[in-house]
Amino acid sequence: MTRIREYENSDLNRAKEFYINMENEKRQERIIRYLKKKRAVRQSWQLGIMGLVGLQLMRRTSWSTMFIEMTIWTTSIGLIWYLHIRDEYRKEIKKQADEMVDALKSKESHCWIMENGKDIVGTVILKCDQREGKIGYLTGVNSEIRRSLVKNAIQFAKSNKIEHLNLSHNELTQLPSTLYQLTQLMHCDLSFNPLQSISPHFSRLLSLSYLDLSHTNLQFIPAECLDLSLTTIRLDHCPHLLTDEFEYSIKFNPPSLFEICAREIIHPIMADVIKKKKIKKSISLLKTLPPHILQYLSSPDTCSSCGGPYFDTHLIRYRLIHRQDDTWIPVQYRLCSSHWLTEDQRVTDMFSFKPRLFLPKLKHSRLFELK
């Protein structure tokens, strides 16, 4: 059984050993990736090939001989560079492990360990300095463990009213829901993580003024992020994001009768929540419903266009925003119904009569707590 607990001094050597083992498991992949990117490797190989071609022209040897020489050269130069980078990688891991030990001993650091039985399966360190926080040394045998550890660390950061949070270089593929509870967050760095998408729930962070999403695998930006008064949003080096061509399906399956009823039931409650009216009477009536229906009704999503509720069924629409650096960013809209299809229709919809289920966009994760 897995559990997350606070770090203890007796965990120092085990935590360090676990960190080194986890980093060594990634060694092969990282070295190969580094070899492909390093310019000096390509240049030394190219110079050797050019030299062999020059010798071939001077000596007039057979092409089969030259092919063998090229193969030997390619293998040799690759092996030399591989051994060199492997040694450098070992030194870097040792250096980082020593820095991790220093961080564990620091009074400013808060560390958590996830155990499965007696074995460590994940660690995370949150370093807090006044209202600035940095999450690092995040290790875990899978992405779910890493996300659980980050969720736990962010929950602690919330109690410290963190305004600046650095989550960069943590190999996160998804963000924990606790991130959107940091209502005082002003600066968020998510760079150098393999994120493919971010949640529309970022719109709840009303104080956010700086968001760094550079060096990620994002494919689009949620339309809700455009509602934030962001002064800076970094999107450089996102190869899957910056494009001037975008294809998507316009097929749409209508909502089920169950969802249509759920939307009708939840709409007046959402309206009262937004108007800050008391909803105890409505909730007391809802609690007579079976638990699985109550769970379903407690967390509606909101339409990117009209703010109305939806649960399972929604449409996806995109528009392209042209930036000053002559790049294009796909913006994703999640619609409760077919409000619009083209850009002209979207603009018209902005100034048209609002549908009956129109609501200002909800800034809460749940309408009510389940007890």
mmCIF file of C-alpha atoms in Angstrom, residues 36-252:
data_model
loop_
_atom_site.group_PDB
_atom_site.id
_atom_site.type_symbol
_atom_site.label_atom_id
_atom_site.label_comp_id
_atom_site.label_asym_id
_atom_site.label_seq_id
_atom_site.Cartn_x
_atom_site.Cartn_y
_atom_site.Cartn_z
ATOM 1 C CA LYS A 36 21.739 13.865 -31.505
ATOM 2 C CA LYS A 37 21.523 17.507 -30.456
ATOM 3 C CA LYS A 38 25.189 18.311 -29.769
ATOM 4 C CA ARG A 39 26.694 20.224 -32.676
ATOM 5 C CA ALA A 40 30.285 19.198 -31.890
ATOM 6 C CA VAL A 41 29.368 15.528 -32.410
ATOM 7 C CA ARG A 42 27.962 16.221 -35.870
ATOM 8 C CA GLN A 43 30.867 18.479 -36.827
ATOM 9 C CA SER A 44 33.552 15.979 -35.787
ATOM 10 C CA TRP A 45 31.763 13.209 -37.689
ATOM 11 C CA GLN A 46 31.350 15.393 -40.779
ATOM 12 C CA LEU A 47 35.026 16.429 -40.747
ATOM 13 C CA GLY A 48 36.072 12.782 -40.533
ATOM 14 C CA ILE A 49 33.815 11.823 -43.448
ATOM 15 C CA MET A 50 35.157 14.708 -45.532
ATOM 16 C CA GLY A 51 38.712 13.598 -44.737
ATOM 17 C CA LEU A 52 37.963 10.028 -45.810
ATOM 18 C CA VAL A 53 36.419 11.244 -49.061
ATOM 19 C CA GLY A 54 39.526 13.360 -49.687
ATOM 20 C CA LEU A 55 41.784 10.362 -49.100
ATOM 21 C CA GLN A 56 39.595 8.289 -51.411
ATOM 22 C CA LEU A 57 40.093 10.792 -54.207
ATOM 23 C CA MET A 58 43.864 10.884 -53.603
ATOM 24 C CA ARG A 59 44.471 7.134 -53.182
ATOM 25 C CA ARG A 60 41.804 5.975 -55.642
ATOM 26 C CA THR A 61 40.910 3.011 -53.413
ATOM 27 C CA SER A 62 37.762 0.984 -53.972
ATOM 28 C CA TRP A 63 34.415 2.307 -52.786
ATOM 29 C CA SER A 64 33.912 -0.794 -50.653
ATOM 30 C CA THR A 65 37.124 0.039 -48.759
ATOM 31 C CA MET A 66 35.955 3.601 -48.247
ATOM 32 C CA PHE A 67 32.567 2.363 -47.010
ATOM 33 C CA ILE A 68 34.312 0.149 -44.426
ATOM 34 C CA GLU A 69 36.502 3.078 -43.329
ATOM 35 C CA MET A 70 33.433 5.315 -42.964
ATOM 36 C CA THR A 71 31.668 2.667 -40.898
ATOM 37 C CA ILE A 72 34.700 2.285 -38.615
ATOM 38 C CA TRP A 73 34.996 6.077 -38.275
ATOM 39 C CA THR A 74 31.299 6.523 -37.491
ATOM 40 C CA THR A 75 31.382 3.751 -34.884
ATOM 41 C CA SER A 76 34.601 5.030 -33.307
ATOM 42 C CA ILE A 77 33.578 8.682 -33.080
ATOM 43 C CA GLY A 78 30.158 7.684 -31.724
ATOM 44 C CA LEU A 79 31.727 5.448 -29.064
ATOM 45 C CA ILE A 80 34.252 8.108 -28.032
ATOM 46 C CA TRP A 81 31.566 10.757 -27.645
ATOM 47 C CA TYR A 82 29.254 8.306 -25.854
ATOM 48 C CA LEU A 83 31.915 7.399 -23.261
ATOM 49 C CA HIS A 84 32.786 11.066 -22.761
ATOM 50 C CA ILE A 85 29.176 12.148 -22.250
ATOM 51 C CA ARG A 86 28.494 9.145 -19.997
ATOM 52 C CA ASP A 87 31.351 10.188 -17.689
ATOM 53 C CA GLU A 88 30.077 13.770 -17.657
ATOM 54 C CA TYR A 89 26.587 12.492 -16.874
ATOM 55 C CA ARG A 90 27.885 10.489 -13.897
ATOM 56 C CA LYS A 91 29.631 13.573 -12.520
ATOM 57 C CA GLU A 92 26.487 15.657 -12.991
ATOM 58 C CA ILE A 93 24.299 13.079 -11.206
ATOM 59 C CA LYS A 94 26.717 12.981 -8.273
ATOM 60 C CA LYS A 95 26.710 16.782 -8.125
ATOM 61 C CA GLN A 96 22.901 16.928 -8.195
ATOM 62 C CA ALA A 97 22.641 14.212 -5.530
ATOM 63 C CA ASP A 98 24.946 16.235 -3.254
ATOM 64 C CA GLU A 99 22.833 19.337 -3.899
ATOM 65 C CA MET A 100 19.736 17.305 -3.038
ATOM 66 C CA VAL A 101 21.316 16.350 0.303
ATOM 67 C CA ASP A 102 21.987 20.039 1.008
ATOM 68 C CA ALA A 103 18.373 20.859 0.123
ATOM 69 C CA LEU A 104 17.097 18.125 2.455
ATOM 70 C CA LYS A 105 19.146 19.586 5.296
ATOM 71 C CA SER A 106 17.980 23.157 4.623
ATOM 72 C CA LYS A 107 15.478 24.700 7.014
ATOM 73 C CA GLU A 108 13.731 26.349 4.065
ATOM 74 C CA SER A 109 12.970 22.985 2.433
ATOM 75 C CA HIS A 110 9.977 20.728 2.943
ATOM 76 C CA CYS A 111 10.260 17.184 1.632
ATOM 77 C CA TRP A 112 7.779 14.352 1.186
ATOM 78 C CA ILE A 113 8.381 10.695 0.450
ATOM 79 C CA MET A 114 6.018 8.185 -1.093
ATOM 80 C CA GLU A 115 6.481 4.596 0.054
ATOM 81 C CA ASN A 116 5.090 1.302 -1.154
ATOM 82 C CA GLY A 117 5.534 -0.904 1.857
ATOM 83 C CA LYS A 118 9.120 -0.207 2.945
ATOM 84 C CA ASP A 119 10.354 0.862 -0.498
ATOM 85 C CA ILE A 120 10.636 4.493 -1.580
ATOM 86 C CA VAL A 121 8.815 5.045 -4.889
ATOM 87 C CA GLY A 122 8.905 8.847 -5.064
ATOM 88 C CA THR A 123 10.297 12.029 -3.512
ATOM 89 C CA VAL A 124 9.702 15.765 -3.867
ATOM 90 C CA ILE A 125 11.197 18.873 -2.279
ATOM 91 C CA LEU A 126 9.463 22.249 -1.929
ATOM 92 C CA LYS A 127 11.793 25.110 -1.111
ATOM 93 C CA CYS A 128 9.951 28.119 0.311
ATOM 94 C CA ASP A 129 11.472 31.569 0.692
ATOM 95 C CA GLN A 130 8.907 34.053 1.958
ATOM 96 C CA ARG A 131 6.134 33.755 -0.674
ATOM 97 C CA GLU A 132 8.236 32.135 -3.377
ATOM 98 C CA GLY A 133 8.262 28.386 -3.879
ATOM 99 C CA LYS A 134 10.273 26.026 -6.058
ATOM 100 C CA ILE A 135 9.407 22.358 -6.470
ATOM 101 C CA GLY A 136 12.369 20.212 -7.435
ATOM 102 C CA TYR A 137 14.088 16.843 -7.126
ATOM 103 C CA LEU A 138 10.796 15.288 -8.151
ATOM 104 C CA THR A 139 11.322 11.580 -8.724
ATOM 105 C CA GLY A 140 8.853 8.752 -9.088
ATOM 106 C CA VAL A 141 8.592 5.383 -10.767
ATOM 107 C CA ASN A 142 5.672 6.676 -12.885
ATOM 108 C CA SER A 143 3.909 9.915 -13.807
ATOM 109 C CA GLU A 144 0.970 9.270 -11.458
ATOM 110 C CA ILE A 145 3.296 9.121 -8.449
ATOM 111 C CA ARG A 146 5.035 12.339 -9.504
ATOM 112 C CA ARG A 147 1.698 14.110 -9.901
ATOM 113 C CA SER A 148 0.513 12.915 -6.466
ATOM 114 C CA LEU A 149 3.692 14.233 -4.861
ATOM 115 C CA VAL A 150 3.366 17.607 -6.609
ATOM 116 C CA LYS A 151 -0.286 17.771 -5.540
ATOM 117 C CA ASN A 152 0.786 17.254 -1.936
ATOM 118 C CA ALA A 153 3.524 19.905 -2.182
ATOM 119 C CA ILE A 154 1.172 22.461 -3.743
ATOM 120 C CA GLN A 155 -1.362 21.839 -0.984
ATOM 121 C CA PHE A 156 1.365 22.847 1.479
ATOM 122 C CA ALA A 157 2.249 25.870 -0.685
ATOM 123 C CA LYS A 158 -1.382 26.978 -0.534
ATOM 124 C CA SER A 159 -1.223 27.193 3.258
ATOM 125 C CA ASN A 160 1.844 29.432 2.887
ATOM 126 C CA LYS A 161 0.038 31.763 0.438
ATOM 127 C CA ILE A 162 2.623 31.253 -2.301
ATOM 128 C CA GLU A 163 2.711 34.034 -4.932
ATOM 129 C CA HIS A 164 5.601 32.727 -7.068
ATOM 130 C CA LEU A 165 5.824 29.028 -7.965
ATOM 131 C CA ASN A 166 8.534 27.348 -10.033
ATOM 132 C CA LEU A 167 7.607 23.903 -11.382
ATOM 133 C CA SER A 168 10.102 23.796 -14.242
ATOM 134 C CA HIS A 169 12.239 20.744 -15.155
ATOM 135 C CA ASN A 170 10.027 18.200 -13.367
ATOM 136 C CA GLU A 171 8.958 15.962 -16.304
ATOM 137 C CA LEU A 172 5.290 16.679 -15.595
ATOM 138 C CA THR A 173 2.827 15.457 -18.207
ATOM 139 C CA GLN A 174 -0.228 16.668 -16.264
ATOM 140 C CA LEU A 175 -0.812 19.313 -13.611
ATOM 141 C CA PRO A 176 -2.511 18.498 -10.291
ATOM 142 C CA SER A 177 -5.865 20.109 -9.531
ATOM 143 C CA THR A 178 -4.458 21.712 -6.370
ATOM 144 C CA LEU A 179 -2.527 24.179 -8.553
ATOM 145 C CA TYR A 180 -5.763 26.024 -9.352
ATOM 146 C CA GLN A 181 -6.401 26.591 -5.637
ATOM 147 C CA LEU A 182 -3.434 28.976 -5.347
ATOM 148 C CA THR A 183 -5.641 32.035 -5.698
ATOM 149 C CA GLN A 184 -2.826 34.445 -4.775
ATOM 150 C CA LEU A 185 -0.424 33.055 -7.385
ATOM 151 C CA MET A 186 1.100 35.813 -9.527
ATOM 152 C CA HIS A 187 4.059 34.068 -11.204
ATOM 153 C CA CYS A 188 4.003 30.464 -12.457
ATOM 154 C CA ASP A 189 6.882 28.752 -14.268
ATOM 155 C CA LEU A 190 5.951 25.470 -15.992
ATOM 156 C CA SER A 191 8.752 25.483 -18.550
ATOM 157 C CA PHE A 192 10.742 22.403 -19.600
ATOM 158 C CA ASN A 193 7.930 19.946 -18.842
ATOM 159 C CA PRO A 194 6.439 17.577 -21.480
ATOM 160 C CA LEU A 195 2.960 19.070 -21.005
ATOM 161 C CA GLN A 196 0.636 18.510 -23.962
ATOM 162 C CA SER A 197 -2.211 20.623 -22.607
ATOM 163 C CA ILE A 198 -3.193 22.851 -19.705
ATOM 164 C CA SER A 199 -6.575 23.056 -18.035
ATOM 165 C CA PRO A 200 -9.184 25.791 -18.597
ATOM 166 C CA HIS A 201 -9.191 26.006 -14.803
ATOM 167 C CA PHE A 202 -6.221 28.371 -15.068
ATOM 168 C CA SER A 203 -8.922 31.050 -15.382
ATOM 169 C CA ARG A 204 -9.451 30.719 -11.610
ATOM 170 C CA LEU A 205 -6.008 32.207 -10.933
ATOM 171 C CA LEU A 206 -7.200 35.792 -11.180
ATOM 172 C CA SER A 207 -3.968 37.258 -9.774
ATOM 173 C CA LEU A 208 -1.738 35.471 -12.300
ATOM 174 C CA SER A 209 0.320 37.959 -14.322
ATOM 175 C CA TYR A 210 3.206 35.787 -15.598
ATOM 176 C CA LEU A 211 2.930 32.280 -17.043
ATOM 177 C CA ASP A 212 5.936 30.497 -18.529
ATOM 178 C CA LEU A 213 4.999 27.605 -20.819
ATOM 179 C CA SER A 214 8.162 27.608 -22.914
ATOM 180 C CA HIS A 215 9.862 24.344 -23.911
ATOM 181 C CA THR A 216 6.688 22.276 -23.508
ATOM 182 C CA ASN A 217 4.701 20.056 -25.896
ATOM 183 C CA LEU A 218 1.535 22.160 -25.796
ATOM 184 C CA GLN A 219 -0.738 21.829 -28.811
ATOM 185 C CA PHE A 220 -3.182 24.627 -27.957
ATOM 186 C CA ILE A 221 -4.116 27.230 -25.345
ATOM 187 C CA PRO A 222 -7.541 27.072 -23.621
ATOM 188 C CA ALA A 223 -9.746 30.044 -24.469
ATOM 189 C CA GLU A 224 -10.243 30.663 -20.744
ATOM 190 C CA CYS A 225 -6.598 31.751 -20.465
ATOM 191 C CA LEU A 226 -7.446 34.749 -22.647
ATOM 192 C CA ASP A 227 -9.718 35.999 -19.850
ATOM 193 C CA LEU A 228 -6.747 36.401 -17.513
ATOM 194 C CA SER A 229 -5.029 39.757 -17.245
ATOM 195 C CA LEU A 230 -1.694 38.132 -18.070
ATOM 196 C CA THR A 231 1.028 40.667 -18.745
ATOM 197 C CA THR A 232 3.415 37.941 -19.957
ATOM 198 C CA ILE A 233 2.878 34.442 -21.317
ATOM 199 C CA ARG A 234 5.955 32.696 -22.700
ATOM 200 C CA LEU A 235 5.385 30.157 -25.453
ATOM 201 C CA ASP A 236 8.755 30.021 -27.180
ATOM 202 C CA HIS A 237 10.219 26.642 -28.164
ATOM 203 C CA CYS A 238 6.841 24.874 -28.216
ATOM 204 C CA PRO A 239 7.201 22.932 -31.490
ATOM 205 C CA HIS A 240 3.643 21.536 -31.493
ATOM 206 C CA LEU A 241 1.960 24.856 -30.755
ATOM 207 C CA LEU A 242 3.155 27.541 -33.152
ATOM 208 C CA THR A 243 1.513 26.803 -36.482
ATOM 209 C CA ASP A 244 -0.535 28.567 -39.137
ATOM 210 C CA GLU A 245 -2.429 25.410 -40.156
ATOM 211 C CA PHE A 246 -4.829 23.454 -37.993
ATOM 212 C CA GLU A 247 -7.274 20.639 -38.737
ATOM 213 C CA TYR A 248 -10.018 19.309 -36.478
ATOM 214 C CA SER A 249 -13.274 17.411 -36.737
ATOM 215 C CA ILE A 250 -16.610 19.255 -36.545
ATOM 216 C CA LYS A 251 -18.576 16.095 -35.768
ATOM 217 C CA PHE A 252 -20.779 16.329 -32.687
#
